[in-house]
mmCIF file of C-alpha atoms in Angstrom:
data_model
loop_
_atom_site.group_PDB
_atom_site.id
_atom_site.type_symbol
_atom_site.label_atom_id
_atom_site.label_comp_id
_atom_site.label_asym_id
_atom_site.label_seq_id
_atom_site.Cartn_x
_atom_site.Cartn_y
_atom_site.Cartn_z
ATOM 1 C CA UNK A 1 -0.047 0.021 -0.006
ATOM 2 C CA UNK A 2 1.260 3.504 -0.877
ATOM 3 C CA UNK A 3 1.214 5.523 2.380
ATOM 4 C CA UNK A 4 2.863 8.630 3.541
ATOM 5 C CA UNK A 5 5.174 6.587 5.643
ATOM 6 C CA UNK A 6 6.348 4.743 2.585
ATOM 7 C CA UNK A 7 6.935 7.931 0.837
ATOM 8 C CA UNK A 8 9.002 9.123 3.802
ATOM 9 C CA UNK A 9 10.988 5.873 3.622
ATOM 10 C CA UNK A 10 11.804 6.526 -0.094
ATOM 11 C CA UNK A 11 12.660 10.099 0.745
ATOM 12 C CA UNK A 12 14.980 9.062 3.531
ATOM 13 C CA UNK A 13 16.849 6.939 0.999
ATOM 14 C CA UNK A 14 17.133 9.844 -1.441
ATOM 15 C CA UNK A 15 18.510 12.055 1.375
ATOM 16 C CA UNK A 16 21.092 9.467 2.412
ATOM 17 C CA UNK A 17 22.136 8.871 -1.156
ATOM 18 C CA UNK A 18 22.596 12.662 -1.629
ATOM 19 C CA UNK A 19 24.590 13.005 1.587
ATOM 20 C CA UNK A 20 26.756 10.087 0.681
ATOM 21 C CA UNK A 21 27.460 11.776 -2.746
ATOM 22 C CA UNK A 22 28.947 14.717 -0.919
ATOM 23 C CA UNK A 23 30.935 12.841 1.690
ATOM 24 C CA UNK A 24 32.180 9.673 -0.067
ATOM 25 C CA UNK A 25 34.417 11.582 -2.531
ATOM 26 C CA UNK A 26 36.316 13.584 0.196
ATOM 27 C CA UNK A 27 39.595 12.616 1.685
ATOM 28 C CA UNK A 28 40.426 12.985 5.334
ATOM 29 C CA UNK A 29 42.476 16.104 4.510
ATOM 30 C CA UNK A 30 39.614 17.681 2.608
ATOM 31 C CA UNK A 31 37.372 17.186 5.583
ATOM 32 C CA UNK A 32 39.657 19.431 7.487
ATOM 33 C CA UNK A 33 38.777 22.457 5.284
ATOM 34 C CA UNK A 34 37.060 25.288 7.091
ATOM 35 C CA UNK A 35 33.745 26.303 5.700
ATOM 36 C CA UNK A 36 32.370 29.080 7.939
ATOM 37 C CA UNK A 37 35.490 30.401 9.736
ATOM 38 C CA UNK A 38 35.314 29.703 13.460
ATOM 39 C CA UNK A 39 31.957 28.023 13.105
ATOM 40 C CA UNK A 40 32.452 24.830 11.216
ATOM 41 C CA UNK A 41 34.734 22.717 8.988
ATOM 42 C CA UNK A 42 34.160 19.430 7.154
ATOM 43 C CA UNK A 43 34.857 17.180 10.243
ATOM 44 C CA UNK A 44 32.373 19.040 12.443
ATOM 45 C CA UNK A 45 29.773 18.936 9.658
ATOM 46 C CA UNK A 46 30.220 15.200 9.320
ATOM 47 C CA UNK A 47 29.848 14.674 12.986
ATOM 48 C CA UNK A 48 26.802 17.065 13.116
ATOM 49 C CA UNK A 49 25.136 14.914 10.399
ATOM 50 C CA UNK A 50 25.684 11.837 12.561
ATOM 51 C CA UNK A 51 24.222 13.448 15.707
ATOM 52 C CA UNK A 52 21.222 14.762 13.739
ATOM 53 C CA UNK A 53 20.406 11.349 12.316
ATOM 54 C CA UNK A 54 21.171 9.697 15.638
ATOM 55 C CA UNK A 55 18.709 11.688 17.737
ATOM 56 C CA UNK A 56 15.909 11.039 15.277
ATOM 57 C CA UNK A 57 15.096 7.846 17.150
ATOM 58 C CA UNK A 58 14.538 9.764 20.338
ATOM 59 C CA UNK A 59 12.186 12.343 18.699
ATOM 60 C CA UNK A 60 10.221 9.413 17.179
ATOM 61 C CA UNK A 61 10.064 7.533 20.580
ATOM 62 C CA UNK A 62 12.052 4.664 19.103
ATOM 63 C CA UNK A 63 15.056 4.355 21.397
ATOM 64 C CA UNK A 64 18.195 6.063 22.550
ATOM 65 C CA UNK A 65 21.057 7.628 20.605
ATOM 66 C CA UNK A 66 23.972 5.325 19.640
ATOM 67 C CA UNK A 67 26.640 7.964 20.142
ATOM 68 C CA UNK A 68 25.841 10.110 23.230
ATOM 69 C CA UNK A 69 29.467 11.209 23.451
ATOM 70 C CA UNK A 70 29.102 13.070 20.166
ATOM 71 C CA UNK A 71 26.607 15.617 21.328
ATOM 72 C CA UNK A 72 28.961 17.863 23.286
ATOM 73 C CA UNK A 73 31.210 17.818 20.195
ATOM 74 C CA UNK A 74 28.859 18.115 17.298
ATOM 75 C CA UNK A 75 25.486 19.294 18.653
ATOM 76 C CA UNK A 76 23.872 22.534 17.650
ATOM 77 C CA UNK A 77 25.874 25.379 19.212
ATOM 78 C CA UNK A 78 28.843 23.283 20.208
ATOM 79 C CA UNK A 79 32.141 25.138 20.382
ATOM 80 C CA UNK A 80 34.383 24.516 17.339
ATOM 81 C CA UNK A 81 37.668 22.729 17.975
ATOM 82 C CA UNK A 82 40.493 22.134 15.435
ATOM 83 C CA UNK A 83 39.877 19.098 13.201
ATOM 84 C CA UNK A 84 42.539 17.099 15.001
ATOM 85 C CA UNK A 85 40.642 17.363 18.314
ATOM 86 C CA UNK A 86 37.695 15.335 16.863
ATOM 87 C CA UNK A 87 37.399 11.536 16.364
ATOM 88 C CA UNK A 88 38.962 10.469 13.013
ATOM 89 C CA UNK A 89 36.889 10.739 9.906
ATOM 90 C CA UNK A 90 36.818 7.011 9.381
ATOM 91 C CA UNK A 91 35.051 6.570 12.843
ATOM 92 C CA UNK A 92 32.643 9.334 11.908
ATOM 93 C CA UNK A 93 31.909 7.811 8.576
ATOM 94 C CA UNK A 94 31.274 4.485 10.231
ATOM 95 C CA UNK A 95 28.924 6.070 12.748
ATOM 96 C CA UNK A 96 27.025 7.750 9.941
ATOM 97 C CA UNK A 97 26.493 4.281 8.332
ATOM 98 C CA UNK A 98 25.412 2.856 11.741
ATOM 99 C CA UNK A 99 22.797 5.618 12.474
ATOM 100 C CA UNK A 100 21.432 5.315 8.859
ATOM 101 C CA UNK A 101 20.876 1.612 9.518
ATOM 102 C CA UNK A 102 19.098 2.329 12.759
ATOM 103 C CA UNK A 103 16.888 4.769 10.999
ATOM 104 C CA UNK A 104 16.109 2.440 8.079
ATOM 105 C CA UNK A 105 14.549 0.057 10.560
ATOM 106 C CA UNK A 106 12.493 2.861 11.992
ATOM 107 C CA UNK A 107 11.165 3.896 8.576
ATOM 108 C CA UNK A 108 10.397 0.243 7.696
ATOM 109 C CA UNK A 109 8.159 -0.001 10.709
ATOM 110 C CA UNK A 110 6.622 3.447 10.564
ATOM 111 C CA UNK A 111 2.855 3.740 10.105
ATOM 112 C CA UNK A 112 0.694 6.702 9.045
ATOM 113 C CA UNK A 113 -1.087 6.560 12.419
ATOM 114 C CA UNK A 114 2.053 7.804 14.175
ATOM 115 C CA UNK A 115 2.668 10.854 11.890
ATOM 116 C CA UNK A 116 0.213 13.255 13.392
ATOM 117 C CA UNK A 117 1.242 12.278 16.975
ATOM 118 C CA UNK A 118 3.298 14.770 19.048
ATOM 119 C CA UNK A 119 6.936 13.848 18.801
ATOM 120 C CA UNK A 120 8.462 12.067 21.824
ATOM 121 C CA UNK A 121 10.369 15.031 23.192
ATOM 122 C CA UNK A 122 7.590 17.634 22.967
ATOM 123 C CA UNK A 123 7.240 19.601 26.284
ATOM 124 C CA UNK A 124 4.954 22.348 25.178
ATOM 125 C CA UNK A 125 3.038 21.450 21.901
ATOM 126 C CA UNK A 126 2.031 24.959 21.102
ATOM 127 C CA UNK A 127 5.528 26.410 21.368
ATOM 128 C CA UNK A 128 7.408 23.515 19.899
ATOM 129 C CA UNK A 129 8.606 24.176 16.344
ATOM 130 C CA UNK A 130 8.447 20.514 15.218
ATOM 131 C CA UNK A 131 5.276 19.525 17.118
ATOM 132 C CA UNK A 132 4.425 16.327 15.280
ATOM 133 C CA UNK A 133 6.424 13.265 14.134
ATOM 134 C CA UNK A 134 5.566 14.083 10.574
ATOM 135 C CA UNK A 135 7.205 17.534 10.994
ATOM 136 C CA UNK A 136 10.195 15.950 12.697
ATOM 137 C CA UNK A 137 10.735 13.695 9.634
ATOM 138 C CA UNK A 138 10.379 16.554 7.118
ATOM 139 C CA UNK A 139 12.687 18.859 9.041
ATOM 140 C CA UNK A 140 15.345 16.187 9.581
ATOM 141 C CA UNK A 141 15.533 15.400 5.883
ATOM 142 C CA UNK A 142 15.772 19.108 4.962
ATOM 143 C CA UNK A 143 18.280 19.653 7.762
ATOM 144 C CA UNK A 144 20.585 16.973 6.438
ATOM 145 C CA UNK A 145 20.585 18.539 2.966
ATOM 146 C CA UNK A 146 21.246 22.014 4.370
ATOM 147 C CA UNK A 147 24.511 20.761 5.831
ATOM 148 C CA UNK A 148 25.318 18.521 2.924
ATOM 149 C CA UNK A 149 25.266 21.592 0.751
ATOM 150 C CA UNK A 150 27.910 23.047 2.901
ATOM 151 C CA UNK A 151 30.071 19.944 2.688
ATOM 152 C CA UNK A 152 29.392 20.073 -1.049
ATOM 153 C CA UNK A 153 31.446 23.299 -1.047
ATOM 154 C CA UNK A 154 34.566 21.284 -0.225
ATOM 155 C CA UNK A 155 33.537 18.645 -2.881
ATOM 156 C CA UNK A 156 33.230 21.519 -5.448
ATOM 157 C CA UNK A 157 36.550 23.126 -4.326
ATOM 158 C CA UNK A 158 38.314 19.813 -4.742
ATOM 159 C CA UNK A 159 36.952 19.693 -8.260
ATOM 160 C CA UNK A 160 34.917 16.557 -7.534
ATOM 161 C CA UNK A 161 31.621 18.113 -8.139
ATOM 162 C CA UNK A 162 30.101 20.982 -10.088
ATOM 163 C CA UNK A 163 27.927 22.086 -7.184
ATOM 164 C CA UNK B 1 -8.260 13.588 3.557
ATOM 165 C CA UNK B 2 -4.633 13.031 4.466
ATOM 166 C CA UNK B 3 -2.729 12.123 1.241
ATOM 167 C CA UNK B 4 0.853 12.022 0.119
ATOM 168 C CA UNK B 5 0.065 15.118 -1.996
ATOM 169 C CA UNK B 6 -1.089 17.093 1.126
ATOM 170 C CA UNK B 7 2.158 15.980 2.911
ATOM 171 C CA UNK B 8 4.184 17.303 0.047
ATOM 172 C CA UNK B 9 2.165 20.566 0.179
ATOM 173 C CA UNK B 10 3.141 20.919 3.921
ATOM 174 C CA UNK B 11 6.753 20.033 3.136
ATOM 175 C CA UNK B 12 6.858 22.583 0.422
ATOM 176 C CA UNK B 13 5.840 25.289 2.936
ATOM 177 C CA UNK B 14 8.478 24.099 5.445
ATOM 178 C CA UNK B 15 11.041 24.235 2.621
ATOM 179 C CA UNK B 16 10.064 27.711 1.561
ATOM 180 C CA UNK B 17 10.083 28.952 5.144
ATOM 181 C CA UNK B 18 13.570 27.598 5.735
ATOM 182 C CA UNK B 19 14.857 29.156 2.461
ATOM 183 C CA UNK B 20 13.317 32.529 3.470
ATOM 184 C CA UNK B 21 14.927 32.267 6.872
ATOM 185 C CA UNK B 22 18.328 32.209 5.157
ATOM 186 C CA UNK B 23 17.710 34.846 2.451
ATOM 187 C CA UNK B 24 15.481 37.402 4.361
ATOM 188 C CA UNK B 25 18.155 38.511 6.872
ATOM 189 C CA UNK B 26 20.795 39.250 4.086
ATOM 190 C CA UNK B 27 21.518 42.737 2.781
ATOM 191 C CA UNK B 28 22.288 43.267 -0.884
ATOM 192 C CA UNK B 29 26.007 43.627 0.016
ATOM 193 C CA UNK B 30 26.064 40.313 1.829
ATOM 194 C CA UNK B 31 24.570 38.455 -1.195
ATOM 195 C CA UNK B 32 27.678 39.577 -3.083
ATOM 196 C CA UNK B 33 29.851 37.300 -0.890
ATOM 197 C CA UNK B 34 31.731 34.533 -2.595
ATOM 198 C CA UNK B 35 30.954 31.052 -1.275
ATOM 199 C CA UNK B 36 32.751 28.665 -3.560
ATOM 200 C CA UNK B 37 35.471 30.805 -5.241
ATOM 201 C CA UNK B 38 34.834 30.986 -8.998
ATOM 202 C CA UNK B 39 31.776 28.710 -8.750
ATOM 203 C CA UNK B 40 29.156 30.655 -6.733
ATOM 204 C CA UNK B 41 28.299 33.670 -4.662
ATOM 205 C CA UNK B 42 25.071 34.714 -2.889
ATOM 206 C CA UNK B 43 23.569 36.337 -5.892
ATOM 207 C CA UNK B 44 24.155 33.239 -8.148
ATOM 208 C CA UNK B 45 22.668 31.038 -5.435
ATOM 209 C CA UNK B 46 19.603 33.215 -5.063
ATOM 210 C CA UNK B 47 18.937 33.183 -8.843
ATOM 211 C CA UNK B 48 19.698 29.383 -8.877
ATOM 212 C CA UNK B 49 16.950 28.935 -6.249
ATOM 213 C CA UNK B 50 14.596 30.877 -8.538
ATOM 214 C CA UNK B 51 15.342 28.777 -11.650
ATOM 215 C CA UNK B 52 15.050 25.493 -9.718
ATOM 216 C CA UNK B 53 11.634 26.386 -8.257
ATOM 217 C CA UNK B 54 10.546 27.866 -11.653
ATOM 218 C CA UNK B 55 11.174 24.728 -13.844
ATOM 219 C CA UNK B 56 9.270 22.601 -11.254
ATOM 220 C CA UNK B 57 6.101 23.450 -13.288
ATOM 221 C CA UNK B 58 7.630 22.046 -16.443
ATOM 222 C CA UNK B 59 8.739 18.795 -14.824
ATOM 223 C CA UNK B 60 5.226 18.434 -13.331
ATOM 224 C CA UNK B 61 3.510 19.162 -16.730
ATOM 225 C CA UNK B 62 1.882 22.328 -15.231
ATOM 226 C CA UNK B 63 3.096 24.986 -17.520
ATOM 227 C CA UNK B 64 6.129 27.078 -18.565
ATOM 228 C CA UNK B 65 8.811 28.812 -16.604
ATOM 229 C CA UNK B 66 8.099 32.459 -15.665
ATOM 230 C CA UNK B 67 11.709 33.579 -16.033
ATOM 231 C CA UNK B 68 13.273 31.885 -19.091
ATOM 232 C CA UNK B 69 15.983 34.553 -19.285
ATOM 233 C CA UNK B 70 17.372 33.342 -16.039
ATOM 234 C CA UNK B 71 18.464 29.945 -17.228
ATOM 235 C CA UNK B 72 21.532 31.050 -18.946
ATOM 236 C CA UNK B 73 22.545 33.079 -15.942
ATOM 237 C CA UNK B 74 21.663 30.704 -13.117
ATOM 238 C CA UNK B 75 21.117 27.260 -14.442
ATOM 239 C CA UNK B 76 23.210 24.291 -13.447
ATOM 240 C CA UNK B 77 26.707 24.623 -14.973
ATOM 241 C CA UNK B 78 26.212 28.404 -15.986
ATOM 242 C CA UNK B 79 29.482 30.339 -16.006
ATOM 243 C CA UNK B 80 29.841 32.537 -12.866
ATOM 244 C CA UNK B 81 29.842 36.356 -13.565
ATOM 245 C CA UNK B 82 30.539 39.033 -10.849
ATOM 246 C CA UNK B 83 27.655 39.930 -8.693
ATOM 247 C CA UNK B 84 27.098 43.315 -10.500
ATOM 248 C CA UNK B 85 26.519 41.526 -13.791
ATOM 249 C CA UNK B 86 23.359 39.877 -12.591
ATOM 250 C CA UNK B 87 19.869 41.335 -12.113
ATOM 251 C CA UNK B 88 19.470 43.223 -8.738
ATOM 252 C CA UNK B 89 18.864 41.220 -5.569
ATOM 253 C CA UNK B 90 15.422 42.932 -5.137
ATOM 254 C CA UNK B 91 14.380 41.580 -8.559
ATOM 255 C CA UNK B 92 15.552 38.076 -7.728
ATOM 256 C CA UNK B 93 13.857 38.118 -4.353
ATOM 257 C CA UNK B 94 10.629 39.229 -6.199
ATOM 258 C CA UNK B 95 11.017 36.382 -8.664
ATOM 259 C CA UNK B 96 11.463 33.887 -5.851
ATOM 260 C CA UNK B 97 8.173 34.997 -4.334
ATOM 261 C CA UNK B 98 6.449 34.704 -7.703
ATOM 262 C CA UNK B 99 7.595 31.112 -8.453
ATOM 263 C CA UNK B 100 6.677 30.141 -4.915
ATOM 264 C CA UNK B 101 3.190 31.442 -5.580
ATOM 265 C CA UNK B 102 3.077 29.497 -8.880
ATOM 266 C CA UNK B 103 4.039 26.325 -7.077
ATOM 267 C CA UNK B 104 1.631 26.793 -4.269
ATOM 268 C CA UNK B 105 -1.121 26.538 -6.794
ATOM 269 C CA UNK B 106 0.375 23.351 -8.231
ATOM 270 C CA UNK B 107 0.608 21.799 -4.825
ATOM 271 C CA UNK B 108 -2.943 22.832 -3.921
ATOM 272 C CA UNK B 109 -4.241 20.905 -7.039
ATOM 273 C CA UNK B 110 -1.901 17.952 -6.870
ATOM 274 C CA UNK B 111 -3.378 14.421 -6.504
ATOM 275 C CA UNK B 112 -1.878 11.176 -5.414
ATOM 276 C CA UNK B 113 -2.683 9.739 -8.771
ATOM 277 C CA UNK B 114 -0.039 11.879 -10.465
ATOM 278 C CA UNK B 115 2.812 10.980 -8.227
ATOM 279 C CA UNK B 116 3.897 7.610 -9.754
ATOM 280 C CA UNK B 117 3.614 9.115 -13.353
ATOM 281 C CA UNK B 118 6.822 9.768 -15.320
ATOM 282 C CA UNK B 119 7.605 13.429 -14.997
ATOM 283 C CA UNK B 120 6.747 15.581 -18.051
ATOM 284 C CA UNK B 121 10.374 15.970 -19.354
ATOM 285 C CA UNK B 122 11.309 12.261 -19.213
ATOM 286 C CA UNK B 123 12.911 11.046 -22.400
ATOM 287 C CA UNK B 124 14.368 7.650 -21.284
ATOM 288 C CA UNK B 125 12.588 6.534 -18.120
ATOM 289 C CA UNK B 126 15.256 3.921 -17.188
ATOM 290 C CA UNK B 127 18.091 6.280 -17.452
ATOM 291 C CA UNK B 128 16.308 9.289 -15.947
ATOM 292 C CA UNK B 129 17.469 9.981 -12.391
ATOM 293 C CA UNK B 130 14.229 11.567 -11.389
ATOM 294 C CA UNK B 131 11.829 9.247 -13.250
ATOM 295 C CA UNK B 132 8.507 9.984 -11.480
ATOM 296 C CA UNK B 133 6.738 13.152 -10.369
ATOM 297 C CA UNK B 134 7.058 11.954 -6.771
ATOM 298 C CA UNK B 135 10.873 11.768 -7.123
ATOM 299 C CA UNK B 136 10.890 15.296 -8.807
ATOM 300 C CA UNK B 137 9.045 16.708 -5.708
ATOM 301 C CA UNK B 138 11.436 15.080 -3.211
ATOM 302 C CA UNK B 139 14.544 16.009 -5.171
ATOM 303 C CA UNK B 140 13.387 19.587 -5.634
ATOM 304 C CA UNK B 141 12.827 20.129 -1.881
ATOM 305 C CA UNK B 142 16.216 18.577 -0.946
ATOM 306 C CA UNK B 143 17.942 20.522 -3.635
ATOM 307 C CA UNK B 144 16.620 23.859 -2.369
ATOM 308 C CA UNK B 145 17.943 23.118 1.150
ATOM 309 C CA UNK B 146 21.323 22.032 -0.354
ATOM 310 C CA UNK B 147 21.696 25.613 -1.589
ATOM 311 C CA UNK B 148 20.016 27.237 1.274
ATOM 312 C CA UNK B 149 22.747 25.655 3.546
ATOM 313 C CA UNK B 150 25.311 27.477 1.277
ATOM 314 C CA UNK B 151 23.537 30.706 1.624
ATOM 315 C CA UNK B 152 23.414 30.038 5.323
ATOM 316 C CA UNK B 153 27.115 30.414 5.400
ATOM 317 C CA UNK B 154 26.803 34.067 4.607
ATOM 318 C CA UNK B 155 24.050 34.349 7.199
ATOM 319 C CA UNK B 156 26.277 32.745 9.806
ATOM 320 C CA UNK B 157 29.285 34.958 8.818
ATOM 321 C CA UNK B 158 27.240 38.033 9.214
ATOM 322 C CA UNK B 159 26.310 36.939 12.767
ATOM 323 C CA UNK B 160 22.696 36.650 11.871
ATOM 324 C CA UNK B 161 22.436 32.986 12.430
ATOM 325 C CA UNK B 162 24.192 30.282 14.476
ATOM 326 C CA UNK B 163 24.324 27.861 11.486
#
């Protein structure tokens, strides 16, 4: 049956494919490139993608994060360190694959009945920007492309993409 | 009735809201800032957002583009000129509002029956990356955030955002 949940599952795959298209061509050295001076570089952005996809399970009420130690490093508003002060790119890429697998399972079991429900971390529904699980899903997909576009600047600088 | 089309309509609004959140705070001078040297700056990105949302109607089989003259300037792979060689930011912002209004009408009339149809510009379905109207919709929303993220770098540099 074609449902909104199945559409979100397909859209999740398109998002992951697009993100992978920006991170797979980059070398460890290219990830060190600064994008917004003092605010982010490739390593921070990669870790930020991991934390964003990781906490999806908490917002959906489907379990804890896999990498709680990353939140202080890569969460929204975290202080930027030099690339060498973060876990190696290989570890972050592996973490990205693992959170994607976790979320694939969530999408495969998602039903349309859950979508209008308040997300699992809502405190004040009226004041909450995301409000429902549907809005969490949409915002998470858009958020990941927002930062993929920033990583895409490194891909373009390195001549590996026309973006 | 809650349909996939209605979900896409809501997602379109979230996309536009997010794009506006990155472009509205920027001054004309800030739009001149280079992002990927030799490949894009704020003015090109703004024009590129316009052309991308404008040709959505053609892919959906819902009419022509409103700003055909922009494709040579802002289309994928167009040669980068200096910011002063483009139409003024005020004109591009106005064009962005107009194509959003055009697309709001398309989303308000969209039905789920159209979604699995080949998009209107398909030549070879098997080789076409987008294939269906549903995939066009998903890709267009993600594409706009990809470039909004790049504009967000200017917003962050200017201290108007934490991104």
